PDB file of C-alpha atoms in Angstrom:
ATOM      1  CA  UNK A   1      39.918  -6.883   7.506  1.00 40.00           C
ATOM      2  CA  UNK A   2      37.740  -9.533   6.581  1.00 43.00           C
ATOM      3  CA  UNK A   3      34.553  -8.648   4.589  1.00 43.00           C
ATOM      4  CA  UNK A   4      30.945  -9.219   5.951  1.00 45.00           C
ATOM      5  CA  UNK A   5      29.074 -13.126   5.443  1.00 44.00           C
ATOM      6  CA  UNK A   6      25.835 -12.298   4.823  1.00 45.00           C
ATOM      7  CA  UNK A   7      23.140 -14.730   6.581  1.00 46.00           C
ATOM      8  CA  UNK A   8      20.745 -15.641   3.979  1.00 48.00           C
ATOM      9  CA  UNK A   9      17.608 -17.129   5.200  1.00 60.00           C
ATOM     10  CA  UNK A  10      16.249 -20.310   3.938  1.00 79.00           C
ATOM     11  CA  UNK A  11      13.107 -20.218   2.156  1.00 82.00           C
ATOM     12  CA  UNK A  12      10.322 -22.605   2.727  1.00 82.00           C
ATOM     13  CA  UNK A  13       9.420 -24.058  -0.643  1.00 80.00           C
ATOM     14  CA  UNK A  14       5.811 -24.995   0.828  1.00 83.00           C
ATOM     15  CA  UNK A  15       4.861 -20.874   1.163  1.00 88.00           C
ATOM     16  CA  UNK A  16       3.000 -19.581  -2.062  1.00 91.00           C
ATOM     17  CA  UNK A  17       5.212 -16.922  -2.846  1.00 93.00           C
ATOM     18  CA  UNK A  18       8.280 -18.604  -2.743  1.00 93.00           C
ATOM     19  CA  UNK A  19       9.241 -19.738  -6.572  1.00 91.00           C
ATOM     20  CA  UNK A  20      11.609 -22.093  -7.864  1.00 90.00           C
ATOM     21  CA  UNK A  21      13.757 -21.381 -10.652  1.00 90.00           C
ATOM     22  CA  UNK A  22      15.449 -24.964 -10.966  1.00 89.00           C
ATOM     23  CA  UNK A  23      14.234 -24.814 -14.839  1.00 87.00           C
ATOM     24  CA  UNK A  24      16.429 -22.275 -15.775  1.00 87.00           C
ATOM     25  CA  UNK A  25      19.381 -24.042 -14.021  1.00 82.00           C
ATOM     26  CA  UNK A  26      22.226 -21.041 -14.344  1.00 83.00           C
ATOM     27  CA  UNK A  27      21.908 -20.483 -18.228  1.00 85.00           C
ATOM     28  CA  UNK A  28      21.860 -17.089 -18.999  1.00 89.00           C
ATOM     29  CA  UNK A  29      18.955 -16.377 -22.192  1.00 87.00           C
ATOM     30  CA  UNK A  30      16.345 -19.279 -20.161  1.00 91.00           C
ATOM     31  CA  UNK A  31      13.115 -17.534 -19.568  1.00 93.00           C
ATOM     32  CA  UNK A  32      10.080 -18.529 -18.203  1.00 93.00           C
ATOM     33  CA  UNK A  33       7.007 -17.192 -17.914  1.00 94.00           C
ATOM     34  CA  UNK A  34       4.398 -17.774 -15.085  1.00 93.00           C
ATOM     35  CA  UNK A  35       0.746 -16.133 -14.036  1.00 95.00           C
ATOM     36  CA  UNK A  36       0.257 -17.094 -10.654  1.00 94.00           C
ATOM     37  CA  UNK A  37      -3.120 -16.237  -8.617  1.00 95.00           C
ATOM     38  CA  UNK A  38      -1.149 -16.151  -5.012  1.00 95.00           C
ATOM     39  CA  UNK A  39      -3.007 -15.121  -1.586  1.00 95.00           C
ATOM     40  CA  UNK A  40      -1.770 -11.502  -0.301  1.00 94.00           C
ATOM     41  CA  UNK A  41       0.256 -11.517   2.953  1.00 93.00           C
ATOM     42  CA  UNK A  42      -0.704 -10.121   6.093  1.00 92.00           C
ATOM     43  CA  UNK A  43      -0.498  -6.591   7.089  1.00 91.00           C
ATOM     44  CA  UNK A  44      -0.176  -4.810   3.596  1.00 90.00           C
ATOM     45  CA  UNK A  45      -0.974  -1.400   3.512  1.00 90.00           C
ATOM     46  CA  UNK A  46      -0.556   1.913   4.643  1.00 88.00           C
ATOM     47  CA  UNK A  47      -3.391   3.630   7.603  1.00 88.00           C
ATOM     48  CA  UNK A  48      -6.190   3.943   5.881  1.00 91.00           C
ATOM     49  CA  UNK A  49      -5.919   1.421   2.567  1.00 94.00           C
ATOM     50  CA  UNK A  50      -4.342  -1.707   2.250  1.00 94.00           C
ATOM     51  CA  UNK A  51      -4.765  -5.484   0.358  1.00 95.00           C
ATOM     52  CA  UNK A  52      -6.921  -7.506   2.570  1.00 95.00           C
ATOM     53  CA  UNK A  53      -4.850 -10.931   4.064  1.00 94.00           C
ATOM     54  CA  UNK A  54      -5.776 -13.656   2.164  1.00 94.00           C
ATOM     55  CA  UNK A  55      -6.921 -11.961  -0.819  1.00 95.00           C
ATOM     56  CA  UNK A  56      -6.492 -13.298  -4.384  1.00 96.00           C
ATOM     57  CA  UNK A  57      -3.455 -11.408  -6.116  1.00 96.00           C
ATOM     58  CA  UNK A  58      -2.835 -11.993  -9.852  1.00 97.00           C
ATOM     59  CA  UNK A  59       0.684 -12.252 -10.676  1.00 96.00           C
ATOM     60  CA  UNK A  60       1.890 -12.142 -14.681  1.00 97.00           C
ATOM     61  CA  UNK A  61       5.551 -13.176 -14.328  1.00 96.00           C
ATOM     62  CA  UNK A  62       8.235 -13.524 -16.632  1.00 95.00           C
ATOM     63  CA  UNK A  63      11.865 -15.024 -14.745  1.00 95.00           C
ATOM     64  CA  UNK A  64      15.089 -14.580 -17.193  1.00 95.00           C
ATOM     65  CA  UNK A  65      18.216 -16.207 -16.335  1.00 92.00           C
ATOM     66  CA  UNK A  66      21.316 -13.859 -16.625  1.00 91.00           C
ATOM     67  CA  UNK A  67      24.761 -13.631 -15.629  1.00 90.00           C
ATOM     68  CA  UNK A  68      24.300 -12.228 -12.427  1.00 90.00           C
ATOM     69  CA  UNK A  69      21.241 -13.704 -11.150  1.00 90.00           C
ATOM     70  CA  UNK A  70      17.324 -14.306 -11.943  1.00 93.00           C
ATOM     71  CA  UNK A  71      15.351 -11.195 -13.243  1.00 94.00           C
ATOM     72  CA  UNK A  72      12.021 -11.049 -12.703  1.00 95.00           C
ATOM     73  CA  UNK A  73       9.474  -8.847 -13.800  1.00 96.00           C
ATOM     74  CA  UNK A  74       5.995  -8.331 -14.560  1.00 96.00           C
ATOM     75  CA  UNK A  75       2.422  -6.875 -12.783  1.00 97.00           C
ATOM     76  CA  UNK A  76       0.819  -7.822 -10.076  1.00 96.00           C
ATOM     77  CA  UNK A  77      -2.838  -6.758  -9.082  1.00 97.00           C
ATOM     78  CA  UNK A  78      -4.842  -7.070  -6.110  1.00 96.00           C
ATOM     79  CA  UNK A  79      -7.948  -5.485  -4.484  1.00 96.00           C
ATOM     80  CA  UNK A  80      -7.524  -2.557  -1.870  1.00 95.00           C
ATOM     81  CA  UNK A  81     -10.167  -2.254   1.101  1.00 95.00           C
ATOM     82  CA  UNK A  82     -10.258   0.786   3.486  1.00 94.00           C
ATOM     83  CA  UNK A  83     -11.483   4.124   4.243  1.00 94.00           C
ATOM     84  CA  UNK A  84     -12.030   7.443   2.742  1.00 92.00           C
ATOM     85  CA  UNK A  85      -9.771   9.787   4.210  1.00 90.00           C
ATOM     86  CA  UNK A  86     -12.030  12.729   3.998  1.00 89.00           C
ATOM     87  CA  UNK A  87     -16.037  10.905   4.609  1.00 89.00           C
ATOM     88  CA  UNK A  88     -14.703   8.096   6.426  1.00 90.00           C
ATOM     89  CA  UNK A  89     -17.040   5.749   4.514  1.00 90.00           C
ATOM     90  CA  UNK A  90     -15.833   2.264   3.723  1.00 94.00           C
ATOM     91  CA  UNK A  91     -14.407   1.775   0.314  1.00 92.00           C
ATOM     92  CA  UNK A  92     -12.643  -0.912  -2.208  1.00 93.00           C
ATOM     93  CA  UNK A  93     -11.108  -0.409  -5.477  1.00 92.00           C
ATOM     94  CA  UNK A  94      -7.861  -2.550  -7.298  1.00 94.00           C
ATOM     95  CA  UNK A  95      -4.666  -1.725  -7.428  1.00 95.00           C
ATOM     96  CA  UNK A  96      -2.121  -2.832 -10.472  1.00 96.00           C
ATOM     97  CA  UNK A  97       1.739  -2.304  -9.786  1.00 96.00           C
ATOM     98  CA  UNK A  98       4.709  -3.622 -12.130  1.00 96.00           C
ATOM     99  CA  UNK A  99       7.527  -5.343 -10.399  1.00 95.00           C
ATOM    100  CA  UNK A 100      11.251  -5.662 -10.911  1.00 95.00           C
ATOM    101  CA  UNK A 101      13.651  -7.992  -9.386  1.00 94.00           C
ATOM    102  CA  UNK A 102      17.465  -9.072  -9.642  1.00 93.00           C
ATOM    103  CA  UNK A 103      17.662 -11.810  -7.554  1.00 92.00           C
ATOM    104  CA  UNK A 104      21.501 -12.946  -7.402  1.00 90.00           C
ATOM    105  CA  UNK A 105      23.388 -16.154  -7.363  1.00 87.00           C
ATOM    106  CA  UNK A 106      25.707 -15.052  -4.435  1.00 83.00           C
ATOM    107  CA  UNK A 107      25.975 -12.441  -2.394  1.00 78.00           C
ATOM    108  CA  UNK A 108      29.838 -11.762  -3.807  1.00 78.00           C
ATOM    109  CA  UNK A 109      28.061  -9.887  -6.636  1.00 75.00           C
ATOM    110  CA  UNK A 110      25.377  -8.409  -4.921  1.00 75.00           C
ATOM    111  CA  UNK A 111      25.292  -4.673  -2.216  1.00 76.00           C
ATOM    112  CA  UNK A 112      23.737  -4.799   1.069  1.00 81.00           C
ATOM    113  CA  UNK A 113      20.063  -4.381   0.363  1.00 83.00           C
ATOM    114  CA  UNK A 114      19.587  -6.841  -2.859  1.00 84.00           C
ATOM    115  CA  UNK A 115      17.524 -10.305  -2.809  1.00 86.00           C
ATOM    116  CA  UNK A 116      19.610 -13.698  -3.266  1.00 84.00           C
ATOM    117  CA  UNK A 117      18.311 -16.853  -4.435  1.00 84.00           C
ATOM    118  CA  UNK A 118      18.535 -19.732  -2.107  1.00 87.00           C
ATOM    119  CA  UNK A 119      19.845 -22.268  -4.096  1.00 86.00           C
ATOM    120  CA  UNK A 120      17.031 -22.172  -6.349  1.00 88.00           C
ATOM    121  CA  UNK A 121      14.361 -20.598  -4.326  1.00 91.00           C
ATOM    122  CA  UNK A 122      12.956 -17.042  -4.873  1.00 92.00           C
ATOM    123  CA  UNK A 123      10.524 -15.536  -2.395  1.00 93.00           C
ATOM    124  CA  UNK A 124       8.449 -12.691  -4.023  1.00 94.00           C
ATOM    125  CA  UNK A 125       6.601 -11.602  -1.239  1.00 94.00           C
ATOM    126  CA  UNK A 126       8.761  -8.718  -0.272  1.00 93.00           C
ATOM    127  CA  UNK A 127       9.368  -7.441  -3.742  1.00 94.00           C
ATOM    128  CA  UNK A 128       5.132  -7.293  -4.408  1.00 95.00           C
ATOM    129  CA  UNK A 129       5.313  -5.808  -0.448  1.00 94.00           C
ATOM    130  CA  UNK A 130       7.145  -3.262  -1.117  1.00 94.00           C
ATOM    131  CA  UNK A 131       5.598  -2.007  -4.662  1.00 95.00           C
ATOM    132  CA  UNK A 132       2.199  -2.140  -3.417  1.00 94.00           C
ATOM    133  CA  UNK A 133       2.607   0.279  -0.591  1.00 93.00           C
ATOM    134  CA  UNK A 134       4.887   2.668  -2.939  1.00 94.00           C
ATOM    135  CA  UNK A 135       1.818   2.982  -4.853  1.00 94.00           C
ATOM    136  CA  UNK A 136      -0.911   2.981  -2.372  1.00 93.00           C
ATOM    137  CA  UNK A 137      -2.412   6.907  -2.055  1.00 89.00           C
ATOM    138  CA  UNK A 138      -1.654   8.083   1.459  1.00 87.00           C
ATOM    139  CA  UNK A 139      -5.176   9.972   1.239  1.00 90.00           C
ATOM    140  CA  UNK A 140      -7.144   7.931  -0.166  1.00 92.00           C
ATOM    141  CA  UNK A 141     -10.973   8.845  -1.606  1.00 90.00           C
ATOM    142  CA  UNK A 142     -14.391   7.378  -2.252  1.00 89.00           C
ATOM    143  CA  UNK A 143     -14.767   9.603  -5.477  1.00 88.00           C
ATOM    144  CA  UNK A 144     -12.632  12.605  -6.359  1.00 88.00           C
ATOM    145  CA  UNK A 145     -15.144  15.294  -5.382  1.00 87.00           C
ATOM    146  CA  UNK A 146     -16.130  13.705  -2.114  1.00 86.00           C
ATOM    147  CA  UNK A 147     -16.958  16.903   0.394  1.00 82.00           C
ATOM    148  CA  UNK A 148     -15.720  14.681   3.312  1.00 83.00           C
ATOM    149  CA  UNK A 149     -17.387  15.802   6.794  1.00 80.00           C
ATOM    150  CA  UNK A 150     -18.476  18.886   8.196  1.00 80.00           C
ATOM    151  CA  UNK A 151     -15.256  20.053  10.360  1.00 77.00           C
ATOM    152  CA  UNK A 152     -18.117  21.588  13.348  1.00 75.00           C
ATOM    153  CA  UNK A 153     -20.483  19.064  13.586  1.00 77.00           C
ATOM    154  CA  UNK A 154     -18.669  15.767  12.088  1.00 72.00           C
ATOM    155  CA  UNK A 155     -21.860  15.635   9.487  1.00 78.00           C
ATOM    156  CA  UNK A 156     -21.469  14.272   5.565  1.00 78.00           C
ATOM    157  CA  UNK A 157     -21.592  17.315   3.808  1.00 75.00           C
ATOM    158  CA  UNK A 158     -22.698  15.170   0.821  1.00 72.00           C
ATOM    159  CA  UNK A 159     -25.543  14.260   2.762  1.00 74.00           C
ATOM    160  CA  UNK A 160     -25.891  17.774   4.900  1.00 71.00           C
ATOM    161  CA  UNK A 161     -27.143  20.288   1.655  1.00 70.00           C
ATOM    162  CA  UNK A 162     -26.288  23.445   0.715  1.00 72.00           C
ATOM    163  CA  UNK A 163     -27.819  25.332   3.515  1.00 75.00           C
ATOM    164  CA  UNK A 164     -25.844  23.485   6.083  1.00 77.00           C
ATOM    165  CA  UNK A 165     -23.974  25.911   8.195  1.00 77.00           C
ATOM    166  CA  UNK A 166     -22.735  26.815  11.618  1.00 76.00           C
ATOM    167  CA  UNK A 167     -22.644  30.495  13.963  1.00 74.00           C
ATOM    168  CA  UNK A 168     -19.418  31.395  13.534  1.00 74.00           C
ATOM    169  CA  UNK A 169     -18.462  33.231  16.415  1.00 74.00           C
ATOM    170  CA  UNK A 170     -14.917  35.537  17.022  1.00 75.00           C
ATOM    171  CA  UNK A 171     -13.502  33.701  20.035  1.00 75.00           C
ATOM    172  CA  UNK A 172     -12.594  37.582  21.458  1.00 80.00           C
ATOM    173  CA  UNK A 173     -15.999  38.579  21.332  1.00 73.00           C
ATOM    174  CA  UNK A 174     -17.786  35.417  22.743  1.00 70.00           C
ATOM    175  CA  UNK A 175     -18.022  36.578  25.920  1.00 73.00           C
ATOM    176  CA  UNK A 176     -19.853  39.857  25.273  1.00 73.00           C
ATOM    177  CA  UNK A 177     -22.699  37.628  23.420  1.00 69.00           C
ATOM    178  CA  UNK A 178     -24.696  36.941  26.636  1.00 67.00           C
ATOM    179  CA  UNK A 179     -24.866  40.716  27.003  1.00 70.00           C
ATOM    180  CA  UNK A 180     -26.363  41.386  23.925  1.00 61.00           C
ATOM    181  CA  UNK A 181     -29.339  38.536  24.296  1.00 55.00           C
ATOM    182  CA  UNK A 182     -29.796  39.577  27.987  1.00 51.00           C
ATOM    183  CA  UNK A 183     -30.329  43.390  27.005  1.00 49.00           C
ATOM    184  CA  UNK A 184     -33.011  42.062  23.890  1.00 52.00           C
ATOM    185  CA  UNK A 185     -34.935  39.966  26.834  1.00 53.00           C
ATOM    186  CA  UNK A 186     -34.941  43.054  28.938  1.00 55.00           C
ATOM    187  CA  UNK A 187     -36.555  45.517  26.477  1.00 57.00           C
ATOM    188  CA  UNK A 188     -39.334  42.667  25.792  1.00 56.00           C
ATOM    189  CA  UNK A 189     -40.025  43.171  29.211  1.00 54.00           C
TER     190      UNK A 189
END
């Protein structure tokens, strides 16, 4: 039985985050080392936190030609923008991931689910894709000890004080409440 062809795509050398490694031609030892300030792709992020589109993300790279392929590694950081899961207020903070890539030469030596060069074209974006939302918090928070909002009323606790608090009354014994303040405005009588 014949084995699979896998279709490669062909990258556009215009798009930012596609890199070429033609300086390291197929010599296994060549490294290279880039820091790239590249603008963050669209849709990145999880519900409530993600990298805004267009944002500046700061790349320190280093590419290493081996026998296989083209390693790359390094960090990447970008800002986050979103919500607080538990106050709902608007918040920002940065995120820094590492990143680890064996791009191969041909898809002989690589499975299923690993990246190939094209020719000598890398495209990064889906390597940085997928560590940033691994490491974005699912939950995220303003600050750590953030009350969030008052589960009655829908109120900032931060904001509502210590004294903030709601009649709690047993749903079995809501009916006979009317009683009881009917009976008090009958002996006022």
């Amino acid at each position: 039985m014949p084995s699979e062809i896998r279709m490669t795509q062909h990258l556009d050398p215009r798009s930012p985050w596609v890199i070429s490694t033609h300086d390291l031609g197929k010599r296994p030892g060549t490294m290279r080392q880039m820091t790239l300030a590249l603008p963050a792709p669209a849709d990145l992020g999880v519900d409530m936190i993600g990298v805004p589109k267009d944002a500046e993300v700061e790349l320190d790279l280093r590419f290493e030609a081996v026998m296989e392929g083209v390693l790359v590694s390094g960090t990447a950081r970008a800002p986050l923008a979103g919500e607080c899961a538990r106050c709902l207020d608007p918040m920002s903070s940065d995120i820094e991931v590492d990143l680890q890539e064996l791009f191969f030469y041909s898809d002989e030596d690589a499975s299923e689910d690993d990246s190939l060069l094209d020719g000598e074209l890398l495209d990064l974006e889906p390597t940085f894709r997928d560590a940033v939302v691994l490491a974005l918090p699912l939950s995220p928070v303003c600050r750590e000890d953030c009350e969030g909002l008052c589960a009655e009323c829908g109120v900032k606790l931060a904001e509502a004080g210590d004294d903030h608090r709601h009649e709690v009354i047993d749903a079995r014994w809501a009916s006979l409440q009317g009683l009881i303040s009917d009976k008090d405005n009958d002996q006022e009588k």
